[in-house]
Amino acid sequence: MKYDPEHPFFFKPDPNKHSKMNRLLSKYEEKFHRGVPTEPSTFTEDEWCAILEECIRENETFEELTGFRYEEGCDY
């Protein structure tokens, strides 16, 4: 987030960081034909970018790379 001098009590999002994550999500979805469970998340945007870059580079899905498994009955 960057400081917004016009609104001193608010921060405005860094458009480049958000765009990077969107580009990586699109690449991931193109490569694996599915999305990843990004919401809600304990990962920061920077962590998500690193995870998605590694998935794409290593040709592994999010689940394969992290060991994440969906649990029955959980509301993701």
Tab-separated table of N, CA and C in Angstrom:
chain	number	residue	atom	x	y	z
A	1	MET	N	0.839	-1.170	0.000
A	1	MET	CA	0.000	0.000	0.000
A	1	MET	C	0.887	1.237	0.000
A	2	LYS	N	0.442	2.236	-0.710
A	2	LYS	CA	1.167	3.493	-0.751
A	2	LYS	C	0.367	4.565	-0.022
A	3	TYR	N	1.086	5.473	0.585
A	3	TYR	CA	0.451	6.585	1.270
A	3	TYR	C	-0.181	7.508	0.235
A	4	ASP	N	-1.404	7.926	0.470
A	4	ASP	CA	-2.123	8.823	-0.430
A	4	ASP	C	-2.165	10.205	0.211
A	5	PRO	N	-1.347	11.162	-0.269
A	5	PRO	CA	-1.288	12.474	0.366
A	5	PRO	C	-2.599	13.251	0.308
A	6	GLU	N	-3.458	12.955	-0.648
A	6	GLU	CA	-4.748	13.634	-0.728
A	6	GLU	C	-5.680	13.179	0.383
A	7	HIS	N	-5.464	11.999	0.886
A	7	HIS	CA	-6.267	11.438	1.973
A	7	HIS	C	-5.294	10.889	3.014
A	8	PRO	N	-4.802	11.755	3.909
A	8	PRO	CA	-3.718	11.344	4.814
A	8	PRO	C	-4.034	10.184	5.742
A	9	PHE	N	-5.293	9.837	5.927
A	9	PHE	CA	-5.626	8.734	6.820
A	9	PHE	C	-5.889	7.438	6.067
A	10	PHE	N	-5.703	7.463	4.780
A	10	PHE	CA	-5.972	6.284	3.966
A	10	PHE	C	-4.750	5.915	3.143
A	11	PHE	N	-4.628	4.661	2.905
A	11	PHE	CA	-3.595	4.180	2.002
A	11	PHE	C	-4.285	3.727	0.735
A	12	LYS	N	-3.629	3.897	-0.382
A	12	LYS	CA	-4.214	3.393	-1.617
A	12	LYS	C	-3.409	2.174	-2.058
A	13	PRO	N	-4.068	1.205	-2.650
A	13	PRO	CA	-3.363	-0.012	-3.061
A	13	PRO	C	-2.338	0.266	-4.154
A	14	ASP	N	-1.298	-0.507	-4.148
A	14	ASP	CA	-0.289	-0.424	-5.195
A	14	ASP	C	-0.832	-1.165	-6.409
A	15	PRO	N	-1.152	-0.456	-7.499
A	15	PRO	CA	-1.769	-1.115	-8.653
A	15	PRO	C	-0.862	-2.147	-9.313
A	16	ASN	N	0.448	-1.962	-9.226
A	16	ASN	CA	1.367	-2.928	-9.828
A	16	ASN	C	1.339	-4.259	-9.091
A	17	LYS	N	1.259	-4.207	-7.762
A	17	LYS	CA	1.228	-5.441	-6.985
A	17	LYS	C	-0.054	-6.213	-7.269
A	18	HIS	N	-1.178	-5.515	-7.280
A	18	HIS	CA	-2.457	-6.161	-7.553
A	18	HIS	C	-2.466	-6.743	-8.970
A	19	SER	N	-1.929	-5.995	-9.902
A	19	SER	CA	-1.886	-6.466	-11.277
A	19	SER	C	-1.017	-7.713	-11.401
A	20	LYS	N	0.080	-7.752	-10.650
A	20	LYS	CA	0.962	-8.920	-10.703
A	20	LYS	C	0.207	-10.159	-10.241
A	21	MET	N	-0.526	-10.044	-9.148
A	21	MET	CA	-1.272	-11.198	-8.650
A	21	MET	C	-2.346	-11.604	-9.650
A	22	ASN	N	-3.041	-10.643	-10.225
A	22	ASN	CA	-4.061	-10.965	-11.223
A	22	ASN	C	-3.453	-11.663	-12.430
A	23	ARG	N	-2.297	-11.179	-12.879
A	23	ARG	CA	-1.626	-11.825	-14.022
A	23	ARG	C	-1.241	-13.260	-13.672
A	24	LEU	N	-0.707	-13.462	-12.458
A	24	LEU	CA	-0.305	-14.807	-12.041
A	24	LEU	C	-1.513	-15.730	-11.882
A	25	LEU	N	-2.608	-15.208	-11.336
A	25	LEU	CA	-3.830	-16.020	-11.227
A	25	LEU	C	-4.321	-16.427	-12.609
A	26	SER	N	-4.278	-15.515	-13.557
A	26	SER	CA	-4.710	-15.831	-14.921
A	26	SER	C	-3.802	-16.892	-15.546
A	27	LYS	N	-2.484	-16.740	-15.365
A	27	LYS	CA	-1.541	-17.739	-15.895
A	27	LYS	C	-1.793	-19.109	-15.272
A	28	TYR	N	-2.013	-19.121	-13.960
A	28	TYR	CA	-2.267	-20.368	-13.248
A	28	TYR	C	-3.528	-21.032	-13.792
A	29	GLU	N	-4.606	-20.262	-13.906
A	29	GLU	CA	-5.878	-20.802	-14.387
A	29	GLU	C	-5.758	-21.301	-15.825
A	30	GLU	N	-4.974	-20.598	-16.634
A	30	GLU	CA	-4.738	-21.021	-18.014
A	30	GLU	C	-3.980	-22.353	-18.049
A	31	LYS	N	-2.981	-22.465	-17.209
A	31	LYS	CA	-2.131	-23.661	-17.198
A	31	LYS	C	-2.829	-24.884	-16.612
A	32	PHE	N	-3.557	-24.685	-15.487
A	32	PHE	CA	-4.136	-25.825	-14.776
A	32	PHE	C	-5.647	-25.969	-14.955
A	33	HIS	N	-6.253	-25.035	-15.672
A	33	HIS	CA	-7.701	-25.074	-15.957
A	33	HIS	C	-8.558	-25.083	-14.701
A	34	ARG	N	-8.074	-24.398	-13.677
A	34	ARG	CA	-8.845	-24.203	-12.444
A	34	ARG	C	-8.177	-23.113	-11.616
A	35	GLY	N	-8.928	-22.603	-10.643
A	35	GLY	CA	-8.408	-21.549	-9.792
A	35	GLY	C	-7.809	-22.093	-8.511
A	36	VAL	N	-7.434	-21.179	-7.638
A	36	VAL	CA	-6.898	-21.548	-6.331
A	36	VAL	C	-7.748	-20.891	-5.248
A	37	PRO	N	-7.782	-21.480	-4.043
A	37	PRO	CA	-8.617	-20.928	-2.966
A	37	PRO	C	-7.958	-19.720	-2.299
A	38	THR	N	-8.095	-18.535	-2.903
A	38	THR	CA	-7.409	-17.348	-2.375
A	38	THR	C	-8.210	-16.584	-1.327
A	39	GLU	N	-9.493	-16.871	-1.170
A	39	GLU	CA	-10.308	-16.115	-0.208
A	39	GLU	C	-11.065	-17.050	0.707
A	40	PRO	N	-11.157	-16.830	1.970
A	40	PRO	CA	-10.247	-15.988	2.743
A	40	PRO	C	-8.881	-16.661	2.829
A	41	SER	N	-7.865	-15.890	3.095
A	41	SER	CA	-6.526	-16.460	3.056
A	41	SER	C	-5.657	-15.956	4.197
A	42	THR	N	-4.770	-16.823	4.631
A	42	THR	CA	-3.783	-16.414	5.625
A	42	THR	C	-2.505	-15.949	4.945
A	43	PHE	N	-2.430	-16.102	3.610
A	43	PHE	CA	-1.259	-15.651	2.860
A	43	PHE	C	-1.415	-14.188	2.470
A	44	THR	N	-0.309	-13.452	2.479
A	44	THR	CA	-0.320	-12.071	1.999
A	44	THR	C	-0.307	-12.101	0.472
A	45	GLU	N	-0.525	-10.958	-0.130
A	45	GLU	CA	-0.485	-10.874	-1.587
A	45	GLU	C	0.901	-11.244	-2.120
A	46	ASP	N	1.964	-10.806	-1.438
A	46	ASP	CA	3.323	-11.161	-1.855
A	46	ASP	C	3.556	-12.668	-1.756
A	47	GLU	N	3.038	-13.280	-0.693
A	47	GLU	CA	3.181	-14.731	-0.541
A	47	GLU	C	2.421	-15.457	-1.646
A	48	TRP	N	1.210	-14.974	-1.974
A	48	TRP	CA	0.448	-15.587	-3.059
A	48	TRP	C	1.210	-15.504	-4.373
A	49	CYS	N	1.821	-14.362	-4.632
A	49	CYS	CA	2.592	-14.211	-5.870
A	49	CYS	C	3.733	-15.219	-5.923
A	50	ALA	N	4.442	-15.381	-4.812
A	50	ALA	CA	5.552	-16.344	-4.764
A	50	ALA	C	5.043	-17.771	-4.957
A	51	ILE	N	3.929	-18.116	-4.330
A	51	ILE	CA	3.345	-19.456	-4.464
A	51	ILE	C	2.924	-19.710	-5.907
A	52	LEU	N	2.227	-18.757	-6.504
A	52	LEU	CA	1.750	-18.935	-7.878
A	52	LEU	C	2.910	-19.022	-8.855
A	53	GLU	N	3.948	-18.209	-8.645
A	53	GLU	CA	5.133	-18.284	-9.512
A	53	GLU	C	5.776	-19.660	-9.425
A	54	GLU	N	5.873	-20.196	-8.217
A	54	GLU	CA	6.485	-21.521	-8.048
A	54	GLU	C	5.613	-22.610	-8.668
A	55	CYS	N	4.301	-22.520	-8.500
A	55	CYS	CA	3.393	-23.498	-9.116
A	55	CYS	C	3.594	-23.527	-10.626
A	56	ILE	N	3.620	-22.353	-11.225
A	56	ILE	CA	3.758	-22.249	-12.679
A	56	ILE	C	5.119	-22.772	-13.119
A	57	ARG	N	6.173	-22.363	-12.418
A	57	ARG	CA	7.537	-22.779	-12.772
A	57	ARG	C	7.732	-24.282	-12.611
A	58	GLU	N	7.207	-24.850	-11.509
A	58	GLU	CA	7.403	-26.269	-11.202
A	58	GLU	C	6.344	-27.180	-11.828
A	59	ASN	N	5.356	-26.559	-12.475
A	59	ASN	CA	4.259	-27.309	-13.095
A	59	ASN	C	3.516	-28.163	-12.066
A	60	GLU	N	3.248	-27.569	-10.914
A	60	GLU	CA	2.507	-28.234	-9.845
A	60	GLU	C	1.316	-27.372	-9.456
A	61	THR	N	0.194	-28.014	-9.174
A	61	THR	CA	-0.969	-27.263	-8.707
A	61	THR	C	-0.708	-26.749	-7.292
A	62	PHE	N	-1.550	-25.840	-6.856
A	62	PHE	CA	-1.445	-25.316	-5.496
A	62	PHE	C	-1.514	-26.455	-4.487
A	63	GLU	N	-2.434	-27.377	-4.719
A	63	GLU	CA	-2.610	-28.503	-3.808
A	63	GLU	C	-1.370	-29.398	-3.772
A	64	GLU	N	-0.782	-29.659	-4.930
A	64	GLU	CA	0.419	-30.491	-4.991
A	64	GLU	C	1.602	-29.804	-4.297
A	65	LEU	N	1.740	-28.515	-4.528
A	65	LEU	CA	2.870	-27.771	-3.978
A	65	LEU	C	2.771	-27.608	-2.464
A	66	THR	N	1.587	-27.312	-1.972
A	66	THR	CA	1.421	-26.990	-0.548
A	66	THR	C	0.898	-28.134	0.304
A	67	GLY	N	0.315	-29.152	-0.334
A	67	GLY	CA	-0.293	-30.241	0.424
A	67	GLY	C	-1.690	-29.892	0.912
A	68	PHE	N	-2.229	-28.754	0.461
A	68	PHE	CA	-3.571	-28.330	0.860
A	68	PHE	C	-4.604	-29.338	0.389
A	69	ARG	N	-5.530	-29.656	1.268
A	69	ARG	CA	-6.639	-30.555	0.925
A	69	ARG	C	-7.944	-29.940	1.397
A	70	TYR	N	-8.945	-29.988	0.554
A	70	TYR	CA	-10.271	-29.525	0.956
A	70	TYR	C	-10.849	-30.512	1.944
A	71	GLU	N	-11.475	-30.001	2.990
A	71	GLU	CA	-12.112	-30.852	3.980
A	71	GLU	C	-13.613	-30.811	3.781
A	72	GLU	N	-14.239	-31.974	3.833
A	72	GLU	CA	-15.677	-32.030	3.707
A	72	GLU	C	-16.329	-31.275	4.858
A	73	GLY	N	-17.380	-30.563	4.545
A	73	GLY	CA	-18.111	-29.847	5.559
A	73	GLY	C	-17.568	-28.465	5.894
A	74	CYS	N	-16.401	-28.120	5.363
A	74	CYS	CA	-15.839	-26.795	5.612
A	74	CYS	C	-16.371	-25.812	4.585
A	75	ASP	N	-16.644	-24.611	5.044
A	75	ASP	CA	-17.130	-23.564	4.148
A	75	ASP	C	-15.956	-22.667	3.763
A	76	TYR	N	-15.412	-22.913	2.583
A	76	TYR	CA	-14.278	-22.128	2.114
A	76	TYR	C	-14.811	-20.910	1.461
